[in-house]
mmCIF file of C-alpha atoms in Angstrom:
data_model
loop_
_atom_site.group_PDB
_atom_site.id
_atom_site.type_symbol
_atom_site.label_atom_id
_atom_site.label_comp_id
_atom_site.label_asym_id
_atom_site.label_seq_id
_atom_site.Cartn_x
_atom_site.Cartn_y
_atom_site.Cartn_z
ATOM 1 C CA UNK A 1 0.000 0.000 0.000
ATOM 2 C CA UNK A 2 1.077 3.013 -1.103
ATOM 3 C CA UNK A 3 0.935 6.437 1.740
ATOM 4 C CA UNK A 4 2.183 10.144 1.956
ATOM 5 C CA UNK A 5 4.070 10.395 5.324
ATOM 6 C CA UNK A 6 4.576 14.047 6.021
ATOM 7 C CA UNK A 7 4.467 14.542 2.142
ATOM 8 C CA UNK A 8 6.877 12.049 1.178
ATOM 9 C CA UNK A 9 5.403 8.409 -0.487
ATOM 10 C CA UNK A 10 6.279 5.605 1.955
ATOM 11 C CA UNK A 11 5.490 2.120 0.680
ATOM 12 C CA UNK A 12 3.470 0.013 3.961
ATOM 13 C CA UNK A 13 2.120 -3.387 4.548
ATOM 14 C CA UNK A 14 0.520 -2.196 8.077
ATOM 15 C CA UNK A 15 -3.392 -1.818 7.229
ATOM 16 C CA UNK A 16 -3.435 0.299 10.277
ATOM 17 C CA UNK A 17 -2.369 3.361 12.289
ATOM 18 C CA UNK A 18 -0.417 2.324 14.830
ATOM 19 C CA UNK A 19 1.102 -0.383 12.942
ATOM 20 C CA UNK A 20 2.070 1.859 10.037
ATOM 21 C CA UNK A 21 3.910 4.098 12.693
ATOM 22 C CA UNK A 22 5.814 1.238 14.103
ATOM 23 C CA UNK A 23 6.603 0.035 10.889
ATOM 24 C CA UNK A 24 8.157 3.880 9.568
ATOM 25 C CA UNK A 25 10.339 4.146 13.078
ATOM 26 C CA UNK A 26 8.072 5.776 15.681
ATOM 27 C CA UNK A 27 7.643 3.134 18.048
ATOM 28 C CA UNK A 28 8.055 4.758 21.848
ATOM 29 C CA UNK A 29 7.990 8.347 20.040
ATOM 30 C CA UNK A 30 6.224 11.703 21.342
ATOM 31 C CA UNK A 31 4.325 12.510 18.434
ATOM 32 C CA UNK A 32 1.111 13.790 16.845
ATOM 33 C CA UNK A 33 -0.994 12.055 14.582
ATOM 34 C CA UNK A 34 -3.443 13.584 11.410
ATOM 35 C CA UNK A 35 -4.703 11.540 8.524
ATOM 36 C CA UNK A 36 -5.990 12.886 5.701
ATOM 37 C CA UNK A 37 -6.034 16.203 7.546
ATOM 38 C CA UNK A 38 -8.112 14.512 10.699
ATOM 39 C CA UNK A 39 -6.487 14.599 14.169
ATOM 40 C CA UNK A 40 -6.227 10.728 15.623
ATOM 41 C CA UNK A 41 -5.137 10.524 19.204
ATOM 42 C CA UNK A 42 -2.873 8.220 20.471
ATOM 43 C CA UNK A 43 -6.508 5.847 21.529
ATOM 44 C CA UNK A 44 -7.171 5.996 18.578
ATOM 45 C CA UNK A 45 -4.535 4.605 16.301
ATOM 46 C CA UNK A 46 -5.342 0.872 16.586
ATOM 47 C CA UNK A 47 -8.797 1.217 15.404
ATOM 48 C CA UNK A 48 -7.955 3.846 12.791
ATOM 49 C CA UNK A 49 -7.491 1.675 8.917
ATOM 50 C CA UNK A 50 -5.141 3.286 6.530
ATOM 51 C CA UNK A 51 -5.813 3.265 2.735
ATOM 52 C CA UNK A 52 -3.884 3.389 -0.534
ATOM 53 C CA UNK A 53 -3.276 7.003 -1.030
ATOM 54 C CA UNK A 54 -3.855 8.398 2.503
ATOM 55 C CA UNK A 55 -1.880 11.648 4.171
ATOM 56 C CA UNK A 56 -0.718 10.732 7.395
ATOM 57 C CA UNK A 57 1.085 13.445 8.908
ATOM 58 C CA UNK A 58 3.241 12.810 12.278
ATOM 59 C CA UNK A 59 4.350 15.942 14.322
ATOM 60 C CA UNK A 60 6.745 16.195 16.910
ATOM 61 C CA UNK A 61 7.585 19.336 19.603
ATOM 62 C CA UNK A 62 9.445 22.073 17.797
ATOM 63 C CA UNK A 63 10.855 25.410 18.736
ATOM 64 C CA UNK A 64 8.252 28.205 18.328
ATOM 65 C CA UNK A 65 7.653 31.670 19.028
ATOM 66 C CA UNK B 1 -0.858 38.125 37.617
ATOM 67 C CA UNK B 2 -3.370 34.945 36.356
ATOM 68 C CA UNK B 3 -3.779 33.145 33.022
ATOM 69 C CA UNK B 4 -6.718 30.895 33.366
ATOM 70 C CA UNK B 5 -6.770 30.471 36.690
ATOM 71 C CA UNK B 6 -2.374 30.111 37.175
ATOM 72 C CA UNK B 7 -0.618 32.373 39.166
ATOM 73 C CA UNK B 8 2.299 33.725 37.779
ATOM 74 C CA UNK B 9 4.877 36.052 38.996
ATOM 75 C CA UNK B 10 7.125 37.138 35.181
ATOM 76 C CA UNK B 11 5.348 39.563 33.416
ATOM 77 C CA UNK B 12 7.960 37.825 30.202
ATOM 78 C CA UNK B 13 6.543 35.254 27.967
ATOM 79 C CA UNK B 14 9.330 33.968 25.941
ATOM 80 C CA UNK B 15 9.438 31.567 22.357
ATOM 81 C CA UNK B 16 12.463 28.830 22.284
ATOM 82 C CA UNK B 17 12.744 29.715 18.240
ATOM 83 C CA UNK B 18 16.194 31.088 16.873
ATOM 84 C CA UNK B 19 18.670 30.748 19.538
ATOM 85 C CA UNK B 20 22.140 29.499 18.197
ATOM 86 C CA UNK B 21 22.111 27.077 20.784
ATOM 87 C CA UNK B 22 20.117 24.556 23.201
ATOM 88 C CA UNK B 23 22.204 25.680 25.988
ATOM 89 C CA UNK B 24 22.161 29.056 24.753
ATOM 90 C CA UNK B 25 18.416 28.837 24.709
ATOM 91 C CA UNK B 26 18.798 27.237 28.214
ATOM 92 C CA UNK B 27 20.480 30.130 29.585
ATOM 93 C CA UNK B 28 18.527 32.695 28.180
ATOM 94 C CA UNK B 29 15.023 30.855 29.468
ATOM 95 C CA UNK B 30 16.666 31.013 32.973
ATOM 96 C CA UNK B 31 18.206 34.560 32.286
ATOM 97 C CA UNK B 32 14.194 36.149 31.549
ATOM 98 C CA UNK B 33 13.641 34.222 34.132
ATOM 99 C CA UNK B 34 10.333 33.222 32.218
ATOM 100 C CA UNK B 35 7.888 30.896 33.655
ATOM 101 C CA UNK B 36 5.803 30.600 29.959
ATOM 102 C CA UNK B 37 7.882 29.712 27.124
ATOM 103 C CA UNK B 38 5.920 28.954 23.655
ATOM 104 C CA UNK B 39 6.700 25.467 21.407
ATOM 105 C CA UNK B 40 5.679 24.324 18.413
ATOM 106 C CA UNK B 41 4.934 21.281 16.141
ATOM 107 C CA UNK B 42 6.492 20.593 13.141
ATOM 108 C CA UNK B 43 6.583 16.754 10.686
ATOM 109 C CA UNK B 44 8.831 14.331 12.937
ATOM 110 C CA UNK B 45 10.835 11.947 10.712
ATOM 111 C CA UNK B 46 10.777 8.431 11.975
ATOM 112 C CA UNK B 47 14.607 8.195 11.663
ATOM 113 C CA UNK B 48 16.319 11.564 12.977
ATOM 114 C CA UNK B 49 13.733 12.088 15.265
ATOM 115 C CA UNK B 50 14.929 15.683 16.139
ATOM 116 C CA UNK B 51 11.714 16.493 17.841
ATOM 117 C CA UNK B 52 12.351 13.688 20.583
ATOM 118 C CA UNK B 53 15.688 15.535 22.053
ATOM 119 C CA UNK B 54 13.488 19.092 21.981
ATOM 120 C CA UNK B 55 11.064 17.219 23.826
ATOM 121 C CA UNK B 56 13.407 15.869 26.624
ATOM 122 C CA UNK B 57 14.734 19.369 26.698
ATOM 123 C CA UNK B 58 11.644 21.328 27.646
ATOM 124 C CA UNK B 59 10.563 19.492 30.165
ATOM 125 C CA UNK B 60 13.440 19.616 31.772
ATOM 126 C CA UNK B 61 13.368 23.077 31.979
ATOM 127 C CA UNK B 62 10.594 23.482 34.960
ATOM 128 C CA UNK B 63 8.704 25.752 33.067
ATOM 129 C CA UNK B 64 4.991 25.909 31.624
ATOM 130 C CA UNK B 65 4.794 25.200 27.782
ATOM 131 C CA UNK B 66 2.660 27.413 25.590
ATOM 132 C CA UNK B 67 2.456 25.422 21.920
ATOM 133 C CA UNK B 68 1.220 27.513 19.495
ATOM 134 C CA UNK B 69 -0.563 27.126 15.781
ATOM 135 C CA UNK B 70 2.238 29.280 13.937
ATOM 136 C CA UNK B 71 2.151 28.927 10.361
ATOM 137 C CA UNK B 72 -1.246 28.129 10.385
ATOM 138 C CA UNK B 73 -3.467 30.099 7.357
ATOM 139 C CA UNK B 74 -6.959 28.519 7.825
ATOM 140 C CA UNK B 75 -9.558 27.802 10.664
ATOM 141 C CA UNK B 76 -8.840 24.023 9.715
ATOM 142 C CA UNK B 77 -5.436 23.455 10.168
ATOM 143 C CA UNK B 78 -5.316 25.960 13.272
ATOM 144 C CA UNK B 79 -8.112 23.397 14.889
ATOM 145 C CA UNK B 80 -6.429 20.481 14.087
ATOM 146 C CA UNK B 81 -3.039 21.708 14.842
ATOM 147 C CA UNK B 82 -4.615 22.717 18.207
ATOM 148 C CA UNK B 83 -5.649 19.231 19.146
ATOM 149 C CA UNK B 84 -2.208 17.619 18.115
ATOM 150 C CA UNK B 85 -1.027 19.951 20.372
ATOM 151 C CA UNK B 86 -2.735 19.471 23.579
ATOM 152 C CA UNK B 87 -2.206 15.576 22.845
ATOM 153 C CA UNK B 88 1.281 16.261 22.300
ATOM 154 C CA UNK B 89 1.719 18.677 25.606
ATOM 155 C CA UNK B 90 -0.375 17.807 27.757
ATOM 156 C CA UNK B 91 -2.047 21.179 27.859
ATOM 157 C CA UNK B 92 -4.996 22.832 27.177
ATOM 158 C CA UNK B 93 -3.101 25.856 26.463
ATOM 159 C CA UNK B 94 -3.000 27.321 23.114
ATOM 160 C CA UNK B 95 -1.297 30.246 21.498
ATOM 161 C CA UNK B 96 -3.835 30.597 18.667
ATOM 162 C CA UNK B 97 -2.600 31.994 15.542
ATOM 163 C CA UNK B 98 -4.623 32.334 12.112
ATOM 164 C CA UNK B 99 -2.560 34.154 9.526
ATOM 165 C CA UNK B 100 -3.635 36.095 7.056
ATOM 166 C CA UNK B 101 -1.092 37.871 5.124
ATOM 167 C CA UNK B 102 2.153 36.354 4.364
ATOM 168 C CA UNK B 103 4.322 39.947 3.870
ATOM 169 C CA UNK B 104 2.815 41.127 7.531
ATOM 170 C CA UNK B 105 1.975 37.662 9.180
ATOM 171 C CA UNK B 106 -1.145 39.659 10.262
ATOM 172 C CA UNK B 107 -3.674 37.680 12.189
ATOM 173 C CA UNK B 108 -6.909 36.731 9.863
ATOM 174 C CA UNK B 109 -9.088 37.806 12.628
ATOM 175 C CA UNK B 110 -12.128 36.235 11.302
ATOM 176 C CA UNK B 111 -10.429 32.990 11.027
ATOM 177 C CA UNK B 112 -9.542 33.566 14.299
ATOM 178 C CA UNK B 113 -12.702 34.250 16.141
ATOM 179 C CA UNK B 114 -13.999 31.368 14.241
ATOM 180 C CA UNK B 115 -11.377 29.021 15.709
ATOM 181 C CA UNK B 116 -11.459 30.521 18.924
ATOM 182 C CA UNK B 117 -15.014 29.536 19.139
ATOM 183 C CA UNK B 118 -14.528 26.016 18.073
ATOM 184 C CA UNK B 119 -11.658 25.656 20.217
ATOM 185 C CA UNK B 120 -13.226 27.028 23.388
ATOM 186 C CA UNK B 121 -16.284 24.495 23.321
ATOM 187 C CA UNK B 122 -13.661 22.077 23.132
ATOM 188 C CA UNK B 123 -12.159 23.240 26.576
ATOM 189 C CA UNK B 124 -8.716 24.633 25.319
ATOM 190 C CA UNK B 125 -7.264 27.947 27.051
ATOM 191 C CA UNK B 126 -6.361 30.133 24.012
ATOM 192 C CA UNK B 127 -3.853 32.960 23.794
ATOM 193 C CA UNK B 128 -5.135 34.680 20.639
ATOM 194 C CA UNK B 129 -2.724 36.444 18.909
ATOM 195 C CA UNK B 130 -4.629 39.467 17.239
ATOM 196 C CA UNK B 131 -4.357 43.106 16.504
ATOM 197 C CA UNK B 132 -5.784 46.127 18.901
ATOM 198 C CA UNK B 133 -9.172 46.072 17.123
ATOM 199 C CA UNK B 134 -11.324 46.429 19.571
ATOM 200 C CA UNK B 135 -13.975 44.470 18.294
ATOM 201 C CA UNK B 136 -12.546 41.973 17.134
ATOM 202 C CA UNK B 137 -11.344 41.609 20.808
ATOM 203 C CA UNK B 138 -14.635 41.851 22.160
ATOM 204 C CA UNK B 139 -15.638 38.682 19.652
ATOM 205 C CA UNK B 140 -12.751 36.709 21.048
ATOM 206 C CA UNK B 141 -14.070 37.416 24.829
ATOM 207 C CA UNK B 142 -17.599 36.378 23.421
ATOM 208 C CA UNK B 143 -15.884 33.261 21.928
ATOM 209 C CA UNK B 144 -14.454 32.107 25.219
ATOM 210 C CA UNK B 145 -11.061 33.627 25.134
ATOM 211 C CA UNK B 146 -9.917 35.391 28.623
ATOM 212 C CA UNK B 147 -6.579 36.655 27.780
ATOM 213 C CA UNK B 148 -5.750 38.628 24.775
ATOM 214 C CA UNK B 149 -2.589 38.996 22.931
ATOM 215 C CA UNK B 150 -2.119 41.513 20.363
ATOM 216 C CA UNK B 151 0.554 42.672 18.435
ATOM 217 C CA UNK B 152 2.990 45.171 18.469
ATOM 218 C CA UNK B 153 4.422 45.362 15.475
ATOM 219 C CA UNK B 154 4.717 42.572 12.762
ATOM 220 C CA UNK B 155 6.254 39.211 13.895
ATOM 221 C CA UNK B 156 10.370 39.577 13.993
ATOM 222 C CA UNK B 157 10.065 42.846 12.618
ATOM 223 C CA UNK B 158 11.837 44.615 15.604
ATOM 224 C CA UNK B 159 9.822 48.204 15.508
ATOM 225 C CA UNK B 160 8.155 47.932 18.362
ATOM 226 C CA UNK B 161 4.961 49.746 19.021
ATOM 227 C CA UNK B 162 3.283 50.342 16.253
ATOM 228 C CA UNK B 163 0.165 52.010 17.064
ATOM 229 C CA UNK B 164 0.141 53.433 20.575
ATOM 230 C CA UNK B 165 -3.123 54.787 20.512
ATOM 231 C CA UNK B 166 -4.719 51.791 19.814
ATOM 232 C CA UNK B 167 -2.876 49.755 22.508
ATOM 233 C CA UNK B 168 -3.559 52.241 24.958
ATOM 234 C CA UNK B 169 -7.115 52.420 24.158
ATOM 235 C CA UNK B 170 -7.726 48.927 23.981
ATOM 236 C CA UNK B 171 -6.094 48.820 27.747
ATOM 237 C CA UNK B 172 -8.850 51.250 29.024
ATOM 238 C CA UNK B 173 -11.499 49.566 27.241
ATOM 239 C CA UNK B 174 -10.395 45.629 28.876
ATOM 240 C CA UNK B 175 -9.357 46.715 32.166
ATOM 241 C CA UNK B 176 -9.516 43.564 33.622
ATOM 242 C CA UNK B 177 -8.444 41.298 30.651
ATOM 243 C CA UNK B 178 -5.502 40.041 30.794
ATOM 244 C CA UNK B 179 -3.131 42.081 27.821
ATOM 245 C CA UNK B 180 -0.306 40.364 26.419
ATOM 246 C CA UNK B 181 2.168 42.635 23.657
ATOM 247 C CA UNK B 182 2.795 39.382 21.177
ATOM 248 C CA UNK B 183 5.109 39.751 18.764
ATOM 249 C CA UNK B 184 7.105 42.654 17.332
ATOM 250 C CA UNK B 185 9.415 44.137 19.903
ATOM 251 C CA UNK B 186 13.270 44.654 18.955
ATOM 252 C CA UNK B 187 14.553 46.527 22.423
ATOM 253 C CA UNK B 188 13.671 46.501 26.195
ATOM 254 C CA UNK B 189 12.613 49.841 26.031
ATOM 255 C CA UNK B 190 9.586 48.557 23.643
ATOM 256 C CA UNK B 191 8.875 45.903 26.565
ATOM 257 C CA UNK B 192 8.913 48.858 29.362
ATOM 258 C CA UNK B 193 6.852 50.900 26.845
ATOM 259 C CA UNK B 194 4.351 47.812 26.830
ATOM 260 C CA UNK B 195 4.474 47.481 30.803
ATOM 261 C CA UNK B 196 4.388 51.507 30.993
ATOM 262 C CA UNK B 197 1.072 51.350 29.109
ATOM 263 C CA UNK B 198 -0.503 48.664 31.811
ATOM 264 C CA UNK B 199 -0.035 45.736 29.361
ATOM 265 C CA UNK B 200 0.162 42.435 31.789
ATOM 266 C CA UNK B 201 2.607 40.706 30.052
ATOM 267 C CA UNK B 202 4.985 40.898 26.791
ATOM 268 C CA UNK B 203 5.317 37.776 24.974
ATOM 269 C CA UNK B 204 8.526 37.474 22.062
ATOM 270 C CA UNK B 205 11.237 35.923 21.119
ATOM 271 C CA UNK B 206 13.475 36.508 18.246
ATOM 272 C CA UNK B 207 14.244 40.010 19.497
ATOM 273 C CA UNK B 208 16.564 37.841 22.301
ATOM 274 C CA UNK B 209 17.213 34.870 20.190
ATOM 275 C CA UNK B 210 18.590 37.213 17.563
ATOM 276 C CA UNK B 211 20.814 39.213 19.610
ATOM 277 C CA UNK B 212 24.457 39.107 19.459
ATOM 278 C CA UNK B 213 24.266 37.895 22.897
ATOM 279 C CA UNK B 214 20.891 36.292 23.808
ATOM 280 C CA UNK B 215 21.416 35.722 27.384
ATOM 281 C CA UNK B 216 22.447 39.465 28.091
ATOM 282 C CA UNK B 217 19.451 40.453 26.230
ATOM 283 C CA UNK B 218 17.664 38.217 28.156
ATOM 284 C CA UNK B 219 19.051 39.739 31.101
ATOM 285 C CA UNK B 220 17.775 43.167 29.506
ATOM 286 C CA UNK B 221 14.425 42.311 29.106
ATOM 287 C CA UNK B 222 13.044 41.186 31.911
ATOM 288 C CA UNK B 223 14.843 43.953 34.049
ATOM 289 C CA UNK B 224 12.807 46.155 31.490
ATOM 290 C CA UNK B 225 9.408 44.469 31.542
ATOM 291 C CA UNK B 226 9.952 44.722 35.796
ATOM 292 C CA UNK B 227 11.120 47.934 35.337
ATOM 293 C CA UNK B 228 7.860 49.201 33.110
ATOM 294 C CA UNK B 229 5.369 47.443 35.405
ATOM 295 C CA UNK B 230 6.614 49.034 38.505
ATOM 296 C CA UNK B 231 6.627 52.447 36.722
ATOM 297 C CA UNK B 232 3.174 51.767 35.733
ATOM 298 C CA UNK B 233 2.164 50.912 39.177
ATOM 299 C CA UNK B 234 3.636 54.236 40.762
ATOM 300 C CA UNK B 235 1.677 56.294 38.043
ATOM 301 C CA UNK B 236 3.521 58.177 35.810
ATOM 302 C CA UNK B 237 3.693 62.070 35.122
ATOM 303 C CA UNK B 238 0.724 63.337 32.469
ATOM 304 C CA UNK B 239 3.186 64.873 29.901
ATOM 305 C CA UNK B 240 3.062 68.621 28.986
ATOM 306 C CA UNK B 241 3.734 70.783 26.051
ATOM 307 C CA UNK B 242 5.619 73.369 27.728
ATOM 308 C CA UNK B 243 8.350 73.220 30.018
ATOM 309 C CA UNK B 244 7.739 73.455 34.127
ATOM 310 C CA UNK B 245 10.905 74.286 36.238
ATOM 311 C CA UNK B 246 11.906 71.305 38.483
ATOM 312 C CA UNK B 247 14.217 73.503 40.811
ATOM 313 C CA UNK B 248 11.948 75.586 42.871
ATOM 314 C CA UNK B 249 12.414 79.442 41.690
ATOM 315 C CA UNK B 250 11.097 80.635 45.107
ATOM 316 C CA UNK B 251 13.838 81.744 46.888
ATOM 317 C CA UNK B 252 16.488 82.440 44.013
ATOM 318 C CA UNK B 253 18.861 85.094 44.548
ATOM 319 C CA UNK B 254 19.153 87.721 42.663
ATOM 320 C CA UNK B 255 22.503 88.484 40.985
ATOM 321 C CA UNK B 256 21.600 90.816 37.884
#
C-alpha cells in the first residue's frame, strides 16, 4: 500500500495506524498524529485503517515563538 | 498576575525559536527568568527524530509550555493543529494563531474568532494572537477567550509599538483582561513601553534569540518588563507641552 508520510510516499504493509507508525520508526515516540487532515489521538490509532493514497502526517515538539 | 486560573509572577513570555544554541536557549530561558515559554509542532521523521531531544529538553526546563498554531493560514489546520497539540503537551493551552497575510503575518481575525469559538467548546485555554481592534477583541471574549494577545508590530520585525493609541485604548477599554504585547518588539525599552502602558505581560522571542548575545538580552528584558510594570504601578507624570521648572524658583537670589 502506497501512503504520503509528512508529504513524502512511503510504501506500507501495516493496514493500520499504529502499525504503520511502528513500521516507519516511531515506536516509543512523542508525536502527533493527522490523517488525511483529521487529528487521531494516540486511543485511537489501533482502530484507525489506513488506505492506498492516505496523508498521514506525524508531528513532533518544535521550537516556536 | 493569572492566566486561566495560574498564578504567575514574570510579566515575560518567551518563544524557544532562533537561539544558536540549546544551551544558549537554556540560559537565556533562565536569564528572563520566564515561567511561559511557547513550542511548536512541526513533521517528525521516523529516523532523525529531532523532535524527541526538543522534547526531553523542555521538560526539563521546569517551566509551563505554551504550543502555538504558527504557520497556520486557515480555521482548519489551526483546529487540528490545536488538538495535536494538547495531545502532544499535555495542555490545554494554546497560542492561537490564524494568519492572514504572508508579507505582515497579520492575524486573519475572522479565522480567528472562528477558531477561537470552536476551540473554546472544546475546553482549550487560548492565547489569541490578534491586533488592537477592539472588536474583534470583544468577539474573542464572546468566543471564550480570557486573555488577549495583540501585536505590536509585525512578527520579527523589531519596531516595536506600532500604534500606541490603539494599545492604549484597547487597555482602558479591557481593564480587567488580561493584555499580552505578542510579537514585534526589537529593544527593552519597547517591553517597558508595553508594561508603561498597563499591558500584563509581553510575549517574544526573536528580538533575544537574535541578539548578538541572547542571554544578556535576556538579562535586559526582563529587568525592562519589571522595570515598566513598577513604573506603571507608581503612576507616571501626564506629559506637557511646555516646560515646568523642576528647581523651585522661590527663593532664588538675585545676581543681575
Amino acid at each position: 500500500m502506497r501512503i504520503l508520510l509528512n508529504g513524502t510516499e512511503h510504501r506500507l504493509a501495516a493496514s493500520r495506524l499504529d502499525q504503520a507508525l511502528e513500521a516507519l520508526g516511531y515506536k516509543g515516540a512523542v508525536v502527533a498524529t493527522a490523517v488525511n487532515g483529521r487529528f487521531v489521538p494516540t486511543a485511537r490509532r489501533p482502530t484507525t485503517p489506513l488506505a492506498e493514497g492516505d496523508h498521514l502526517e506525524v508531528l513532533a515538539p518544535m521550537q516556536g515563538g | 498576575m493569572d492566566f486561566y486560573g495560574v498564578e504567575l509572577s514574570s510579566r515575560l513570555l518567551l518563544g524557544t525559536a532562533r537561539y544558536p544554541s540549546p544551551k544558549i536557549l537554556e540560559a537565556a530561558i533562565r536569564a528572563s527568568r520566564t515561567e511561559i515559554i511557547t513550542v511548536s509542532l512541526r513533521r517528525e521523521g521516523g529516523e532523525q527524530r529531532a523532535g524527541q531531544a526538543f522534547w526531553s529538553f523542555i521538560r526539563e526546563l521546569g517551566v509551563r509550555i505554551l504550543p502555538n498554531t504558527a504557520g497556520c493560514h486557515s480555521v482548519k489546520e489551526a483546529v487540528t493543529t490545536a488538538h495535536m497539540a494538547r495531545e502532544l503537551f499535555g495542555t490545554t493551552w494554546i497560542k492561537l494563531e490564524v494568519i492572514g497575510e504572508a508579507d505582515t503575518l497579520q492575524p486573519d481575525v475572522f479565522g480567528l474568532v472562528e477558531a477561537a469559538r470552536i476551540l473554546a467548546e472544546d475546553g482549550f485555554d487560548i492565547f489569541p494572537y490578534t491586533t488592537e481592534d477592539l472588536v474583534v477583541a470583544e468577539r474573542l471574549l464572546e468566543a471564550g477567550c480570557r486573555v488577549l494577545m495583540p501585536w505590536g508590530a509585525p512578527i520579527g520585525s523589531a519596531r516595536g509599538l506600532n500604534n500606541l493609541f490603539g494599545l492604549r485604548a484597547m487597555r482602558a477599554h479591557f481593564p480587567d483582561v488580561p493584555l499580552v504585547i505578542d510579537a514585534g518588539l526589537g529593544v527593552p525599552s519597547h517591553a517597558a513601553a508595553a508594561m508603561e502602558l498597563g499591558y500584563d505581560a509581553v510575549l517574544l522571542n526573536t528580538a533575544i534569540a537574535e541578539a548578538g548575545d541572547p542571554v544578556r538580552m535576556a538579562q535586559a528584558f526582563a529587568l525592562a518588563v519589571e522595570g515598566g510594570r513598577i513604573a506603571y504601578a507608581a503612576s507616571p507624570m501626564e506629559p506637557r507641552d511646555m516646560a515646568a521648572p523642576s528647581t523651585p524658583v522661590v527663593g532664588k537670589a538675585h545676581l543681575t
